[in-house]
Amino acid sequence: MPPSCPDPAWLDAQYNNRARIPEHPQIFARWQRDSLAARQSLRCALDERYGDGAGETLDVFEPKRAGAPVLVFIHGGYWRSLDKADQSFVAPAYVDAGAMVVVPNYALAPAVTVTHITLQMVRALAWVWREAPRFGGDARRLVVAGHSAGGHLAAMLMLTRWRDVAADLPADLVTRAVAISGVFDLEPLRHAPFIAADLRLSATDVRRLSPARLPAPAAGELVALVGGDESEEFRRQNRLIRRRWGERAVPVCEEVPGRHHLDVLDAWADPHQRAHGLTLERLGLG
């Protein structure tokens, strides 16, 4: 558990993953190379607009057969960095297994708030529901996955009141999600110096935007995964969502052995790894 009066240096040590992983530049460079190769080898529609605002584009990796389940993957980067183009590498294994893969972008802090980004992902999912058939996807068989900040956003989408968003959307648009190293309580980030100024989170923001501080969704399941070599806090965050939402809503809450905050995503994209198989099961492709 974090100290009752968290020490800023302790919080930075726990949450600043780039500082914890000195080889992160090499990992990001590999992701970029593999992502370029994925865009060159897969049939895809790039930079489709899901809205008119900054960052409101997404990439669609088309399935091999029409009527495929749809996997939406939301990138991490603490809501302030990275881009969908860095994350195309996750698509090939899921397309090979029979899915359509959608990777949305969003505007980045500090230019926008976490609330703004959350609402952008709501718009992106509404687009997926309406437009997936055009690319061969069946949005009735939808899984939302996300890494780090993307894991937070995936959980928030499970809590969205979709009928309030638009009358043509089903109430159960998002009932299956996978969070990889998700952040479910934002309070520590209000006090971590390396990120606090960019996110500008208030106490009210924390209450409204922390999945672990909100009631569990009435239906659906979240798979919560975290690297076994991640910080104490990220592993605590993973256990926290299970404790707050319960086993019904979080039936899988696991640590991926030997993985840190970045290479845990490689495990999720690897067809030989359990993390990948858990997602295929939710897609109906297991």
Short mmCIF file of C-alpha atoms in Angstrom, two decimals:
data_model
loop_
_atom_site.label_atom_id
_atom_site.label_comp_id
_atom_site.label_asym_id
_atom_site.label_seq_id
_atom_site.Cartn_x
_atom_site.Cartn_y
_atom_site.Cartn_z
CA MET A 1 0.00 0.00 0.00
CA PRO A 2 1.20 3.57 -0.60
CA PRO A 3 2.17 5.58 2.46
CA SER A 4 -0.73 7.46 4.07
CA CYS A 5 1.13 10.68 3.20
CA PRO A 6 2.87 9.58 0.00
CA ASP A 7 6.43 10.69 -0.44
CA PRO A 8 6.80 12.29 -3.90
CA ALA A 9 10.11 10.56 -4.57
CA TRP A 10 8.57 7.20 -3.64
CA LEU A 11 5.65 7.80 -6.01
CA ASP A 12 7.97 8.72 -8.86
CA ALA A 13 9.99 5.55 -8.23
CA GLN A 14 6.80 3.50 -8.35
CA TYR A 15 5.07 5.07 -11.34
CA ASN A 16 7.80 6.46 -13.61
CA ASN A 17 8.24 3.40 -15.78
CA ARG A 18 10.70 4.95 -18.20
CA ALA A 19 13.05 5.59 -15.29
CA ARG A 20 12.51 2.02 -14.07
CA ILE A 21 13.28 0.52 -17.51
CA PRO A 22 16.56 1.98 -18.84
CA GLU A 23 16.23 0.08 -22.11
CA HIS A 24 12.90 1.73 -22.94
CA PRO A 25 14.29 3.62 -25.98
CA GLN A 26 15.30 0.32 -27.58
CA ILE A 27 11.89 -1.19 -26.81
CA PHE A 28 10.06 1.79 -28.33
CA ALA A 29 12.29 1.61 -31.42
CA ARG A 30 11.47 -2.08 -31.84
CA TRP A 31 7.76 -1.39 -31.46
CA GLN A 32 8.01 1.26 -34.18
CA ARG A 33 9.84 -1.11 -36.55
CA ASP A 34 7.40 -3.95 -35.95
CA SER A 35 4.44 -1.57 -36.27
CA LEU A 36 5.65 -0.32 -39.66
CA ALA A 37 6.02 -3.92 -40.80
CA ALA A 38 2.48 -4.69 -39.62
CA ARG A 39 1.01 -1.78 -41.58
CA GLN A 40 2.91 -2.89 -44.66
CA SER A 41 1.88 -6.54 -44.43
CA LEU A 42 -1.75 -6.35 -43.29
CA ARG A 43 -4.78 -5.06 -45.16
CA CYS A 44 -5.62 -1.89 -43.28
CA ALA A 45 -7.45 1.42 -43.39
CA LEU A 46 -5.33 4.07 -41.72
CA ASP A 47 -6.32 7.38 -40.16
CA GLU A 48 -10.07 6.89 -40.33
CA ARG A 49 -11.74 9.78 -38.52
CA TYR A 50 -14.06 8.98 -35.62
CA GLY A 51 -14.54 12.68 -34.78
CA ASP A 52 -13.52 16.16 -35.82
CA GLY A 53 -11.22 16.94 -32.89
CA ALA A 54 -7.45 16.73 -32.54
CA GLY A 55 -6.20 13.16 -32.42
CA GLU A 56 -9.57 11.65 -33.35
CA THR A 57 -8.38 9.08 -35.87
CA LEU A 58 -8.00 5.32 -35.77
CA ASP A 59 -6.44 2.48 -37.75
CA VAL A 60 -8.43 -0.58 -38.80
CA PHE A 61 -6.68 -3.88 -39.49
CA GLU A 62 -9.14 -5.83 -41.54
CA PRO A 63 -9.98 -9.47 -40.82
CA LYS A 64 -9.39 -12.38 -43.13
CA ARG A 65 -13.12 -13.16 -43.20
CA ALA A 66 -16.22 -11.01 -42.83
CA GLY A 67 -18.22 -11.20 -39.62
CA ALA A 68 -15.10 -11.28 -37.46
CA PRO A 69 -15.05 -10.31 -33.78
CA VAL A 70 -13.60 -6.87 -33.11
CA LEU A 71 -10.66 -6.09 -30.84
CA VAL A 72 -10.14 -2.41 -29.97
CA PHE A 73 -6.70 -1.73 -28.49
CA ILE A 74 -6.02 1.56 -26.65
CA HIS A 75 -2.39 2.57 -26.28
CA GLY A 76 -0.73 3.74 -23.09
CA GLY A 77 1.76 6.53 -22.41
CA TYR A 78 0.15 8.10 -19.30
CA TRP A 79 -2.38 9.94 -21.48
CA ARG A 80 0.45 12.23 -22.61
CA SER A 81 2.66 10.29 -25.04
CA LEU A 82 2.85 7.59 -27.73
CA ASP A 83 0.68 7.19 -30.80
CA LYS A 84 -1.39 4.52 -32.49
CA ALA A 85 1.35 4.22 -35.13
CA ASP A 86 3.68 2.93 -32.39
CA GLN A 87 1.27 0.12 -31.54
CA SER A 88 0.33 -1.54 -34.83
CA PHE A 89 2.61 -4.41 -33.83
CA VAL A 90 -0.15 -5.81 -31.61
CA ALA A 91 -2.42 -6.44 -34.61
CA PRO A 92 -0.88 -9.31 -36.63
CA ALA A 93 -1.36 -12.14 -34.13
CA TYR A 94 -4.99 -11.20 -33.51
CA VAL A 95 -5.75 -10.78 -37.23
CA ASP A 96 -4.13 -14.15 -37.86
CA ALA A 97 -6.44 -15.64 -35.21
CA GLY A 98 -9.51 -14.27 -36.98
CA ALA A 99 -10.20 -10.84 -35.45
CA MET A 100 -10.55 -7.34 -36.81
CA VAL A 101 -8.28 -4.97 -34.86
CA VAL A 102 -8.91 -1.26 -34.31
CA VAL A 103 -6.24 1.01 -32.77
CA PRO A 104 -7.53 4.51 -31.94
CA ASN A 105 -5.57 7.66 -31.25
CA TYR A 106 -6.51 10.40 -28.81
CA ALA A 107 -5.30 13.91 -28.03
CA LEU A 108 -2.56 14.09 -25.42
CA ALA A 109 -2.13 15.85 -22.09
CA PRO A 110 -1.33 18.55 -21.15
CA ALA A 111 -3.16 19.98 -24.17
CA VAL A 112 -6.29 18.12 -23.03
CA THR A 113 -7.53 16.52 -19.82
CA VAL A 114 -8.03 12.87 -18.91
CA THR A 115 -11.79 13.57 -18.99
CA HIS A 116 -11.46 14.79 -22.58
CA ILE A 117 -9.50 11.68 -23.56
CA THR A 118 -12.06 9.39 -21.91
CA LEU A 119 -14.85 11.01 -23.91
CA GLN A 120 -12.79 10.65 -27.07
CA MET A 121 -12.65 6.90 -26.49
CA VAL A 122 -16.43 6.89 -26.05
CA ARG A 123 -16.72 8.49 -29.50
CA ALA A 124 -14.24 5.98 -30.93
CA LEU A 125 -16.28 3.04 -29.65
CA ALA A 126 -19.49 4.53 -31.02
CA TRP A 127 -17.73 4.76 -34.40
CA VAL A 128 -16.66 1.11 -34.15
CA TRP A 129 -20.23 0.01 -33.43
CA ARG A 130 -21.55 1.85 -36.48
CA GLU A 131 -18.71 1.27 -38.93
CA ALA A 132 -17.23 -2.16 -38.15
CA PRO A 133 -19.40 -4.00 -40.73
CA ARG A 134 -17.91 -1.84 -43.48
CA PHE A 135 -14.53 -3.45 -42.77
CA GLY A 136 -15.72 -6.99 -42.06
CA GLY A 137 -16.18 -6.76 -38.31
CA ASP A 138 -19.08 -7.73 -36.08
CA ALA A 139 -19.20 -5.23 -33.21
CA ARG A 140 -21.64 -7.44 -31.32
CA ARG A 141 -18.54 -9.54 -30.60
CA LEU A 142 -16.41 -6.75 -29.18
CA VAL A 143 -13.48 -6.74 -26.77
CA VAL A 144 -11.73 -3.56 -25.64
CA ALA A 145 -8.14 -3.91 -24.45
CA GLY A 146 -5.69 -1.31 -23.25
CA HIS A 147 -2.19 -0.99 -21.86
CA SER A 148 -1.37 1.23 -18.85
CA ALA A 149 -3.41 4.43 -19.38
CA GLY A 150 -5.22 2.45 -22.06
CA GLY A 151 -6.15 -0.11 -19.42
CA HIS A 152 -7.74 2.67 -17.39
CA LEU A 153 -9.70 3.80 -20.47
CA ALA A 154 -10.84 0.25 -21.25
CA ALA A 155 -12.26 -0.07 -17.72
CA MET A 156 -13.99 3.31 -18.00
CA LEU A 157 -15.67 2.19 -21.23
CA MET A 158 -17.25 -0.70 -19.31
CA LEU A 159 -18.91 1.92 -17.08
CA THR A 160 -20.26 4.09 -19.90
CA ARG A 161 -24.03 4.61 -20.15
CA TRP A 162 -24.16 4.02 -23.87
CA ARG A 163 -27.84 4.78 -24.35
CA ASP A 164 -27.16 8.25 -22.93
CA VAL A 165 -24.45 8.71 -25.56
CA ALA A 166 -26.72 7.97 -28.54
CA ALA A 167 -30.04 6.22 -29.06
CA ASP A 168 -28.65 3.84 -31.69
CA LEU A 169 -26.04 2.38 -29.33
CA PRO A 170 -26.75 -0.77 -27.30
CA ALA A 171 -26.61 -0.53 -23.52
CA ASP A 172 -24.15 -3.43 -23.50
CA LEU A 173 -21.75 -2.09 -26.13
CA VAL A 174 -18.68 -2.88 -23.99
CA THR A 175 -19.00 -5.89 -21.69
CA ARG A 176 -15.61 -7.55 -22.25
CA ALA A 177 -12.35 -5.79 -21.56
CA VAL A 178 -8.70 -6.60 -20.94
CA ALA A 179 -6.53 -4.20 -18.94
CA ILE A 180 -2.77 -4.74 -19.17
CA SER A 181 -0.97 -2.88 -16.37
CA GLY A 182 -3.96 -0.62 -15.88
CA VAL A 183 -4.22 2.37 -13.54
CA PHE A 184 -7.52 2.08 -11.69
CA ASP A 185 -7.08 4.64 -8.90
CA LEU A 186 -5.70 7.96 -10.16
CA GLU A 187 -5.07 9.48 -6.72
CA PRO A 188 -1.33 8.60 -6.59
CA LEU A 189 -0.78 10.38 -9.90
CA ARG A 190 -2.04 13.64 -8.40
CA HIS A 191 1.07 13.61 -6.20
CA ALA A 192 3.77 12.07 -8.43
CA PRO A 193 5.97 14.99 -9.59
CA PHE A 194 6.95 13.48 -12.93
CA ILE A 195 3.34 13.44 -14.16
CA ALA A 196 1.15 15.62 -11.91
CA ALA A 197 1.64 18.91 -13.75
CA ASP A 198 0.70 17.41 -17.12
CA LEU A 199 -2.42 15.61 -15.89
CA ARG A 200 -3.70 18.41 -13.61
CA LEU A 201 -6.01 16.00 -11.76
CA SER A 202 -8.28 17.39 -9.07
CA ALA A 203 -9.80 15.42 -6.21
CA THR A 204 -13.09 15.54 -8.12
CA ASP A 205 -11.38 14.16 -11.23
CA VAL A 206 -10.02 11.28 -9.19
CA ARG A 207 -13.48 10.39 -7.88
CA ARG A 208 -15.09 10.55 -11.33
CA LEU A 209 -12.29 8.95 -13.35
CA SER A 210 -10.99 6.14 -11.12
CA PRO A 211 -12.66 2.83 -12.00
CA ALA A 212 -11.74 1.44 -8.57
CA ARG A 213 -13.71 4.26 -6.92
CA LEU A 214 -16.82 3.61 -9.03
CA PRO A 215 -19.37 0.80 -8.76
CA ALA A 216 -18.62 -2.32 -10.76
CA PRO A 217 -20.43 -2.61 -14.09
CA ALA A 218 -23.78 -4.35 -13.85
CA ALA A 219 -22.70 -6.87 -16.47
CA GLY A 220 -19.53 -7.95 -18.19
CA GLU A 221 -16.03 -9.05 -17.31
CA LEU A 222 -12.66 -7.34 -17.03
CA VAL A 223 -9.44 -9.35 -17.34
CA ALA A 224 -6.76 -7.60 -15.22
CA LEU A 225 -3.14 -8.42 -16.05
CA VAL A 226 0.11 -6.92 -14.81
CA GLY A 227 3.77 -7.80 -15.20
CA GLY A 228 5.22 -9.81 -12.34
CA ASP A 229 8.33 -7.60 -12.39
CA GLU A 230 6.41 -4.31 -12.26
CA SER A 231 6.48 -1.92 -9.32
CA GLU A 232 4.63 -2.67 -6.09
CA GLU A 233 2.11 0.02 -6.98
CA PHE A 234 1.21 -1.34 -10.40
CA ARG A 235 0.75 -4.79 -8.92
CA ARG A 236 -1.37 -3.26 -6.14
CA GLN A 237 -3.47 -1.39 -8.69
CA ASN A 238 -4.16 -4.70 -10.46
CA ARG A 239 -5.29 -6.37 -7.23
CA LEU A 240 -7.29 -3.29 -6.27
CA ILE A 241 -9.71 -3.50 -9.19
CA ARG A 242 -10.48 -7.13 -8.33
CA ARG A 243 -11.05 -6.20 -4.68
CA ARG A 244 -13.29 -3.23 -5.50
CA TRP A 245 -15.28 -4.76 -8.39
CA GLY A 246 -15.30 -8.35 -7.14
CA GLU A 247 -14.62 -11.70 -8.77
CA ARG A 248 -17.77 -11.62 -10.89
CA ALA A 249 -16.67 -8.49 -12.71
CA VAL A 250 -12.93 -9.34 -12.60
CA PRO A 251 -12.75 -13.12 -12.98
CA VAL A 252 -9.08 -13.04 -14.03
CA CYS A 253 -6.57 -11.02 -12.01
CA GLU A 254 -3.05 -12.24 -12.70
CA GLU A 255 0.61 -11.33 -12.81
CA VAL A 256 2.52 -12.27 -15.95
CA PRO A 257 5.78 -13.81 -14.69
CA GLY A 258 9.07 -12.17 -15.60
CA ARG A 259 7.54 -9.16 -17.39
CA HIS A 260 7.98 -5.47 -16.68
CA HIS A 261 5.67 -2.60 -17.62
CA LEU A 262 6.64 -2.58 -21.30
CA ASP A 263 7.42 -6.15 -22.27
CA VAL A 264 4.17 -7.32 -20.66
CA LEU A 265 2.57 -5.85 -23.79
CA ASP A 266 4.82 -8.05 -25.92
CA ALA A 267 3.45 -11.06 -24.03
CA TRP A 268 -0.11 -9.94 -24.73
CA ALA A 269 0.67 -9.75 -28.47
CA ASP A 270 2.44 -13.15 -28.52
CA PRO A 271 0.21 -16.07 -29.61
CA HIS A 272 2.26 -18.44 -27.46
CA GLN A 273 1.49 -16.59 -24.22
CA ARG A 274 -1.42 -17.05 -21.80
CA ALA A 275 -2.23 -13.32 -21.87
CA HIS A 276 -2.92 -13.61 -25.59
CA GLY A 277 -5.05 -16.71 -25.13
CA LEU A 278 -7.19 -15.05 -22.47
CA THR A 279 -8.05 -12.31 -24.97
CA LEU A 280 -8.80 -14.79 -27.75
CA GLU A 281 -11.25 -16.52 -25.41
CA ARG A 282 -13.13 -13.24 -24.88
CA LEU A 283 -13.22 -12.76 -28.65
CA GLY A 284 -14.69 -16.23 -29.09
CA LEU A 285 -11.53 -17.38 -30.88
CA GLY A 286 -9.94 -19.43 -28.12
#
